[in-house]
C-alpha atoms as a PDB file:
ATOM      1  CA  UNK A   1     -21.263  15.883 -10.511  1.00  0.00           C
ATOM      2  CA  UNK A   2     -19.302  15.980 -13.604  1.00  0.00           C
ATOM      3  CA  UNK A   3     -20.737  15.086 -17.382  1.00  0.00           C
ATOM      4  CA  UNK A   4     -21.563  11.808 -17.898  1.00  0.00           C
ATOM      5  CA  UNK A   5     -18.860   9.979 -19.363  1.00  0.00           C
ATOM      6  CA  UNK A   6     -20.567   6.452 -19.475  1.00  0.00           C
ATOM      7  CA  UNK A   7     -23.532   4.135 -19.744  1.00  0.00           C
ATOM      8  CA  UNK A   8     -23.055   4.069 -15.924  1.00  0.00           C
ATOM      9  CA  UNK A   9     -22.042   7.454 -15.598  1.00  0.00           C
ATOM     10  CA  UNK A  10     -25.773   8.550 -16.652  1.00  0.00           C
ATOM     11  CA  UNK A  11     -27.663   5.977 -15.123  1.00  0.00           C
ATOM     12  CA  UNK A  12     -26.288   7.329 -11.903  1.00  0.00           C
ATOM     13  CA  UNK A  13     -27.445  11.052 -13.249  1.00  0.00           C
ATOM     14  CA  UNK A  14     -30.880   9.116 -13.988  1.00  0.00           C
ATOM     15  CA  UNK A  15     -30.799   8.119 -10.408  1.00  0.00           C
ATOM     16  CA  UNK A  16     -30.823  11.552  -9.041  1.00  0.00           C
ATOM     17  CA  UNK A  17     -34.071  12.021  -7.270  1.00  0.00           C
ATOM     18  CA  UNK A  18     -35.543  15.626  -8.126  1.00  0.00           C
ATOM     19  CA  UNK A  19     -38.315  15.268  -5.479  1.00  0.00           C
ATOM     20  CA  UNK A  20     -41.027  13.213  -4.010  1.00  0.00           C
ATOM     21  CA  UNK A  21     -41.992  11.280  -7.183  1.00  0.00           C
ATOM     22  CA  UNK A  22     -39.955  12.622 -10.072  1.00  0.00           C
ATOM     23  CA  UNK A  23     -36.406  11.725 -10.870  1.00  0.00           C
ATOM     24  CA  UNK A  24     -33.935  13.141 -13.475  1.00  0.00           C
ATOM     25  CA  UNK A  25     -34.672  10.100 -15.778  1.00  0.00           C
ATOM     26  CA  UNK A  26     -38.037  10.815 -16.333  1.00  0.00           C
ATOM     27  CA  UNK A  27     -36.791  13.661 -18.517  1.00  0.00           C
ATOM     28  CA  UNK A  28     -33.840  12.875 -20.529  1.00  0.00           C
ATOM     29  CA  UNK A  29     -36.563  11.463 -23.155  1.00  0.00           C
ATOM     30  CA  UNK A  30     -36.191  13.068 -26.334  1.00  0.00           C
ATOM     31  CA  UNK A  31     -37.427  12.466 -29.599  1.00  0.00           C
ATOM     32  CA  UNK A  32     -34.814  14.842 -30.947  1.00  0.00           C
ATOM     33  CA  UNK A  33     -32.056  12.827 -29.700  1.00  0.00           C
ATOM     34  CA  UNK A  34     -32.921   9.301 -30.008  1.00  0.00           C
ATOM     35  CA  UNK A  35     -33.919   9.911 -33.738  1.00  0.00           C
ATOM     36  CA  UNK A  36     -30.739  11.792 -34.724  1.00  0.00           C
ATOM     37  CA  UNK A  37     -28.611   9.944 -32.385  1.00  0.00           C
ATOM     38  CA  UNK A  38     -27.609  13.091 -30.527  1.00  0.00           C
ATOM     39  CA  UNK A  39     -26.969  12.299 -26.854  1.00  0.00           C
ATOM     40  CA  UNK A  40     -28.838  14.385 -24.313  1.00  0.00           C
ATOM     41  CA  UNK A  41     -26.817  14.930 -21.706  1.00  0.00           C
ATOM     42  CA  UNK A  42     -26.119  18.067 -20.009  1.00  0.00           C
ATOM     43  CA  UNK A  43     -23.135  20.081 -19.473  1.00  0.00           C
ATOM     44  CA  UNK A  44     -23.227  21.439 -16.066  1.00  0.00           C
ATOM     45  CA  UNK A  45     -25.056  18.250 -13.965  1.00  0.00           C
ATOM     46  CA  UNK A  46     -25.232  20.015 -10.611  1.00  0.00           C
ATOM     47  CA  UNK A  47     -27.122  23.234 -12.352  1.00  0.00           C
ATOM     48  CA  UNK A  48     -29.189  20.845 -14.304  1.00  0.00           C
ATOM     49  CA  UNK A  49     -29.996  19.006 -11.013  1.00  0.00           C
ATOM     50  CA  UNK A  50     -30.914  22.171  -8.968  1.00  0.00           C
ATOM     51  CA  UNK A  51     -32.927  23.737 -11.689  1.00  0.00           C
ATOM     52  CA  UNK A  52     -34.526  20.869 -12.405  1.00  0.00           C
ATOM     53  CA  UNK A  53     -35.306  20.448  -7.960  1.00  0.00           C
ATOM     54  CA  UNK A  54     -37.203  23.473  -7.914  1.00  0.00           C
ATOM     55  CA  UNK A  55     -39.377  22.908 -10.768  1.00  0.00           C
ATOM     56  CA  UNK A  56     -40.242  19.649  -9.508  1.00  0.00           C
ATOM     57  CA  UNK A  57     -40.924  20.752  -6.011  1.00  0.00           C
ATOM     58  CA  UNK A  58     -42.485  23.816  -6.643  1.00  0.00           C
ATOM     59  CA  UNK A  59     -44.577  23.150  -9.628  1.00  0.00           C
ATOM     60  CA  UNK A  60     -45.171  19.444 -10.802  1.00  0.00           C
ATOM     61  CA  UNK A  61     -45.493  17.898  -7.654  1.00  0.00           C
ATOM     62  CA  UNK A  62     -48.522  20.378  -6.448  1.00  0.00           C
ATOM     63  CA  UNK A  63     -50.199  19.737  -9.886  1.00  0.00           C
ATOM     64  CA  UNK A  64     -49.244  15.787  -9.759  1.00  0.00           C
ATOM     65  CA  UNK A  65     -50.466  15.809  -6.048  1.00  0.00           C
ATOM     66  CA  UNK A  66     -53.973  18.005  -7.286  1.00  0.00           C
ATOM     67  CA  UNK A  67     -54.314  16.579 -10.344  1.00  0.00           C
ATOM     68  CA  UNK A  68     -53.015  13.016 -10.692  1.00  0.00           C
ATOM     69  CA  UNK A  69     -50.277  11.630 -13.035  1.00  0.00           C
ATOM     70  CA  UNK A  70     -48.880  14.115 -15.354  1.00  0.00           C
ATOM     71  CA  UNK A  71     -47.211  12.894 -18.569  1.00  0.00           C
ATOM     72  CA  UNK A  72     -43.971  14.558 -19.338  1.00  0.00           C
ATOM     73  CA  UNK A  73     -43.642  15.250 -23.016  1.00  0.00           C
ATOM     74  CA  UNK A  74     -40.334  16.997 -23.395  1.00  0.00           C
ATOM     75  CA  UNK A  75     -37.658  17.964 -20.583  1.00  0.00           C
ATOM     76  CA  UNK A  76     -34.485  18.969 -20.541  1.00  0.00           C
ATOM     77  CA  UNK A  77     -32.679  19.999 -23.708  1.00  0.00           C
ATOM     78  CA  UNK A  78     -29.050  19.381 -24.127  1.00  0.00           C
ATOM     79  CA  UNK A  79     -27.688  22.851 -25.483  1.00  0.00           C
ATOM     80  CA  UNK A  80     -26.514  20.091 -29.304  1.00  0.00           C
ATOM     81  CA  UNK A  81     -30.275  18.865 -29.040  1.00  0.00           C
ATOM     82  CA  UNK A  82     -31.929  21.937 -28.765  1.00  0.00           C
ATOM     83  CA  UNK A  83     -29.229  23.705 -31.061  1.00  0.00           C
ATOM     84  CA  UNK A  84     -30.331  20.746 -33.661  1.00  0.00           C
ATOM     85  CA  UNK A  85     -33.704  21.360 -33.504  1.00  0.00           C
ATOM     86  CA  UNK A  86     -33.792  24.588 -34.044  1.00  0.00           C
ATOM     87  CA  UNK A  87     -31.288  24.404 -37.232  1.00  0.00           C
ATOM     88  CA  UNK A  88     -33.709  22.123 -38.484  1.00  0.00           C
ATOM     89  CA  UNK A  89     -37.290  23.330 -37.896  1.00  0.00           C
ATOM     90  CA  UNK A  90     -38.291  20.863 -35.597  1.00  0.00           C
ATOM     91  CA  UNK A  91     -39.806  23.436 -32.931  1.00  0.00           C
ATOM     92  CA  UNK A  92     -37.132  24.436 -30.771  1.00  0.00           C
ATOM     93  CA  UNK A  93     -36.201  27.796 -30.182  1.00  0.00           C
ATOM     94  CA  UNK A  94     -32.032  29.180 -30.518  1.00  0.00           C
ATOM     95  CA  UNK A  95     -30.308  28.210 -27.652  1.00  0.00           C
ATOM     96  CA  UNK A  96     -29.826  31.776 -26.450  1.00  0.00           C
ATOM     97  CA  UNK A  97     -33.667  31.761 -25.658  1.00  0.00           C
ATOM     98  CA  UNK A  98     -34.345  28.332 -24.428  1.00  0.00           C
ATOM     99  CA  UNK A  99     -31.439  29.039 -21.680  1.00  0.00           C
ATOM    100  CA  UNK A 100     -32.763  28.298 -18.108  1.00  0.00           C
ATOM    101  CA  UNK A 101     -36.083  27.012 -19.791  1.00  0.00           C
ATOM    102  CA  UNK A 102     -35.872  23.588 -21.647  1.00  0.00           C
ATOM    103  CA  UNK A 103     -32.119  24.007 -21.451  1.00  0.00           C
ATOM    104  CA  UNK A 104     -31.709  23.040 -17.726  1.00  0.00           C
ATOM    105  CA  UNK A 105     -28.132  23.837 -17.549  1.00  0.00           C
ATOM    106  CA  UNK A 106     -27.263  27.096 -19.212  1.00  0.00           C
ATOM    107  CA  UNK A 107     -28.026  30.371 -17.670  1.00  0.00           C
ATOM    108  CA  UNK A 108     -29.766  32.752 -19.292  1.00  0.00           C
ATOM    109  CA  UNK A 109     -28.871  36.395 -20.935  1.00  0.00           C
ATOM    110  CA  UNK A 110     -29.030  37.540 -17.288  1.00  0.00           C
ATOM    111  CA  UNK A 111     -27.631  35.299 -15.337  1.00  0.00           C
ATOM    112  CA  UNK A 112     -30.463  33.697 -13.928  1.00  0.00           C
ATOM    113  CA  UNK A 113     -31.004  30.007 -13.716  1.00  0.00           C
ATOM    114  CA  UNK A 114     -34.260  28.514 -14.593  1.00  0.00           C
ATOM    115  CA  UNK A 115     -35.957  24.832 -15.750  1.00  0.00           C
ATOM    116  CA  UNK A 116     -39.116  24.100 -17.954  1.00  0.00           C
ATOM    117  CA  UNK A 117     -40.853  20.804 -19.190  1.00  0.00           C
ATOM    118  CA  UNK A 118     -43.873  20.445 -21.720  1.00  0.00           C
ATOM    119  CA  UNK A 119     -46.386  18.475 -19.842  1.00  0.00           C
ATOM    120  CA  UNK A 120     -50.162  16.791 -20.275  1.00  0.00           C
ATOM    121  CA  UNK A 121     -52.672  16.685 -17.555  1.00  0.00           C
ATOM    122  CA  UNK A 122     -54.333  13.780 -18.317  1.00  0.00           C
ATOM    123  CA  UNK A 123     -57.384  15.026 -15.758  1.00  0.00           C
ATOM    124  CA  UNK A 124     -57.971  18.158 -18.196  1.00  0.00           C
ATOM    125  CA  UNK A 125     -58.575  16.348 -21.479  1.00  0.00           C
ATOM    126  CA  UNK A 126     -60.604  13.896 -19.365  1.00  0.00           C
ATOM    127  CA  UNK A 127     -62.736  16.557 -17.776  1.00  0.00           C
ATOM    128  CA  UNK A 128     -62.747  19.622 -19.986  1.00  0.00           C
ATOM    129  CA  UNK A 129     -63.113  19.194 -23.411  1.00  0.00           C
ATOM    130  CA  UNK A 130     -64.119  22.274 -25.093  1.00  0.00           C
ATOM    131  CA  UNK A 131     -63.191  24.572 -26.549  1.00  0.00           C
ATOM    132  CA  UNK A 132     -61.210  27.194 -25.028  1.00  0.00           C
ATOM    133  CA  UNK A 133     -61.298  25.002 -21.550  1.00  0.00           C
ATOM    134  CA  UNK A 134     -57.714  25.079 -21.339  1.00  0.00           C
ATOM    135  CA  UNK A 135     -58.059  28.541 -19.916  1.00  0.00           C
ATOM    136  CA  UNK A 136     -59.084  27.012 -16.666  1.00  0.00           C
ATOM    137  CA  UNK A 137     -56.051  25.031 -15.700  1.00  0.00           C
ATOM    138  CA  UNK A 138     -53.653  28.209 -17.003  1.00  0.00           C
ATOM    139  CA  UNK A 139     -55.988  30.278 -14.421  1.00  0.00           C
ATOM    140  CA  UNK A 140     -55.716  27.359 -11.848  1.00  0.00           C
ATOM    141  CA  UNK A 141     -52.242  27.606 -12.040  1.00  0.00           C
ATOM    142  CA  UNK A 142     -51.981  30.789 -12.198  1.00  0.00           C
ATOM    143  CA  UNK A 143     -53.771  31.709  -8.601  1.00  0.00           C
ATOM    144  CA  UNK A 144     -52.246  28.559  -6.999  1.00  0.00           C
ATOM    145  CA  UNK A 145     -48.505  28.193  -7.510  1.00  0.00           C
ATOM    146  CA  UNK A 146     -45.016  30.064  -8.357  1.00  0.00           C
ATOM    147  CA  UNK A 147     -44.783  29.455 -11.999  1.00  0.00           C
ATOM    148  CA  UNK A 148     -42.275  31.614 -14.469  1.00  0.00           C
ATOM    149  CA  UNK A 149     -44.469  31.180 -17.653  1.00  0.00           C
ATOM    150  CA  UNK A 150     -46.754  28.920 -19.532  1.00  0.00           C
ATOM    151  CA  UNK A 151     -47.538  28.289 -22.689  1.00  0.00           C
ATOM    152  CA  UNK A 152     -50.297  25.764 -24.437  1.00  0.00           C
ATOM    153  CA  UNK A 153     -50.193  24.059 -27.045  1.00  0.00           C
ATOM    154  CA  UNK A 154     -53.363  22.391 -29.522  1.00  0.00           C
ATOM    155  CA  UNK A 155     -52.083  18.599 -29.195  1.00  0.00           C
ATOM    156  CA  UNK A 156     -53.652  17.249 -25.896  1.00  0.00           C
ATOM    157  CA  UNK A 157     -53.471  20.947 -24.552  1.00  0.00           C
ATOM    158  CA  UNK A 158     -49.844  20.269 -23.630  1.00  0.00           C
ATOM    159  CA  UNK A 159     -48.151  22.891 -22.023  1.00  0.00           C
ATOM    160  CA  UNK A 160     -45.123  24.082 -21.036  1.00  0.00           C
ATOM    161  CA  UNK A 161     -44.609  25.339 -17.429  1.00  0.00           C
ATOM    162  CA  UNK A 162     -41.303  27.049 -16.190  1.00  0.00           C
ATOM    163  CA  UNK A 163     -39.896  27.373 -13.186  1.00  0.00           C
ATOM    164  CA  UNK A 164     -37.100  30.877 -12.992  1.00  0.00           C
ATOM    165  CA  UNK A 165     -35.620  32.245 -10.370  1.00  0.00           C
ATOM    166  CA  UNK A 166     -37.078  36.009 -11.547  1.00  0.00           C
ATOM    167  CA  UNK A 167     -40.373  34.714 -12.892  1.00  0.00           C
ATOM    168  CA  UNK A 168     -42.565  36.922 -15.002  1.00  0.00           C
ATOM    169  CA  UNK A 169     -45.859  34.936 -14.884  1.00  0.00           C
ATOM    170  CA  UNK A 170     -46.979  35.191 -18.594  1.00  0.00           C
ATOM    171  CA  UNK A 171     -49.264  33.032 -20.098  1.00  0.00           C
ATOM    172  CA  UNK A 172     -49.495  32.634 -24.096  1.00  0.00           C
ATOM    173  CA  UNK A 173     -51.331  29.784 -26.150  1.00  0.00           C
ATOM    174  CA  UNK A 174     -50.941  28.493 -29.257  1.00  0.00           C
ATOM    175  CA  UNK A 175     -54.733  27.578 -28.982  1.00  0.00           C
ATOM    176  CA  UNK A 176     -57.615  29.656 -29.682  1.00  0.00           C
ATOM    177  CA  UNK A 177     -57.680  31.974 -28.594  1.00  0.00           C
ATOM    178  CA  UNK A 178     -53.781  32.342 -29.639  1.00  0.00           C
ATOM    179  CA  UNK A 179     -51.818  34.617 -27.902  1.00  0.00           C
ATOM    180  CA  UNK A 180     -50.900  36.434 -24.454  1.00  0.00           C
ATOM    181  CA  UNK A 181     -53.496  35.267 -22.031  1.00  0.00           C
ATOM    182  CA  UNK A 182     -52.077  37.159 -19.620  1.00  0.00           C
ATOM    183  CA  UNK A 183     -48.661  39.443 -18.505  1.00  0.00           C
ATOM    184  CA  UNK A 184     -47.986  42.020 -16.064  1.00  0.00           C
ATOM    185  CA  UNK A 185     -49.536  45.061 -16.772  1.00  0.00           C
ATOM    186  CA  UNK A 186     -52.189  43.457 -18.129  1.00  0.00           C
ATOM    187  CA  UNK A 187     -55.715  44.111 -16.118  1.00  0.00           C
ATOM    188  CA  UNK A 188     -56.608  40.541 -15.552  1.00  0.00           C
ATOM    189  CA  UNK A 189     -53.257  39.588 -14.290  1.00  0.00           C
ATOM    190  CA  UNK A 190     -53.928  40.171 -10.795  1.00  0.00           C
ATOM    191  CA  UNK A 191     -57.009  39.290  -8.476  1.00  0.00           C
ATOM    192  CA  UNK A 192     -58.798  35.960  -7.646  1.00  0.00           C
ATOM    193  CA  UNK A 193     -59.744  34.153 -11.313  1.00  0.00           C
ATOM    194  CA  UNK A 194     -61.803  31.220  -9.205  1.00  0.00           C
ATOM    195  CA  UNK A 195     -64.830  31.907 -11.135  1.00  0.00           C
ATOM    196  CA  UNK A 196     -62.801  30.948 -14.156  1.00  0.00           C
ATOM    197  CA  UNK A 197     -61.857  27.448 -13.368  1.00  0.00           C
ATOM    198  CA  UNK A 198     -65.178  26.435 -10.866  1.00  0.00           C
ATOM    199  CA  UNK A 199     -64.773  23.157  -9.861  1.00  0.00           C
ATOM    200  CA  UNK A 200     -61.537  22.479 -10.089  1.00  0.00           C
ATOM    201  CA  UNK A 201     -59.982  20.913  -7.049  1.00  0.00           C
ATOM    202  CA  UNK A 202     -58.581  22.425  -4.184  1.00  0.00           C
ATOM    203  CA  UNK A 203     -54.525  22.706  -4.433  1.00  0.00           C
ATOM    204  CA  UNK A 204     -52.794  19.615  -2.376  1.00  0.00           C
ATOM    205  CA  UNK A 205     -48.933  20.172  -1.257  1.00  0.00           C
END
């Protein structure tokens, strides 16, 4: 698929169904963008689109399908939007390190594709409230599916959750406790973390 040259050109890219229940519409929304006028539309479609595939199949469908709606706060990045926003302050990172992460389309320093989206679990701020609860769904996760990283955030516990085709499986927070949760290497990274999250519901495909 080439860029989008037209209205019509990107509704048909909106169109594109990324899996089961997610299409690529549901994350060209950008705050970014519409406020600054800055269109947010990517370069490479067909990367964008295959990227964005695998994180929806292998990571927000389980958690939609376990957990109920999720609400997507912030998808892909065109490499002007995200290049904006971090010129100006407005919490994006250079483009150079939001490549295969919020920046759908662009490759990373290695070569490696990858796809991330900031989402809320409505079910978590429903069901665990406290303090430091947002431990248990980065655990869940964690011990149940293929993610690259995570990373939380204190508004609504949003976090974002990346899928890479040479995933590290880091977690960090910007809640307390702030920080690496967890990384290779360190000595909670492997084994079962069940006890961490009891209760939670069982992981449905």
């Amino acid at each position: 698929m080439r860029k989008p040259g037209s209205m019509k050109g990107l509704e048909d890219l909106g169109r594109v169904r990324l899996s089961k229940n997610f299409f690529f519409r549901d994350f060209l929304h950008s705050e970014i963008a519409d406020f600054y006028r800055i269109p947010n539309i990517p370069e490479d479609p067909d990367l964008a689109i295959e990227t964005g595939r695998r994180l929806c199949e292998e990571l927000l469908e389980p958690l939609e399908a376990t957990f109920g709606r999720l609400h997507i706060r912030s998808g892909y990045r065109s490499p002007e939007v995200n290049a904006f926003g971090n010129k100006n302050g407005l919490n994006c990172s250079t483009n150079p390190h939001t490549a295969a992460h919020h920046i759908w389309d662009m490759r990373d320093l290695d070569g490696c594709m990858g796809s991330a989206v900031c989402i809320v679990v409505p079910w978590l701020i429903d069901h665990h409230a406290h303090e430091g609860d947002w431990q248990k769904l980065a655990w869940w996760i964690h011990d149940h599916l293929p993610y690259a990283s995570l990373c939380f955030f204190p508004k609504l516990w949003a976090f974002n959750i990346q899928w890479h085709e040479r995933p590290m499986r880091t977690i960090q927070s910007f809640v307390s406790p702030r920080g690496m949760l967890t990384k290779p290497g360190m000595v909670n990274w492997e084994g079962d973390h069940s006890a961490l999250y009891e209760g939670f519901p069982k992981l449905r495909s």
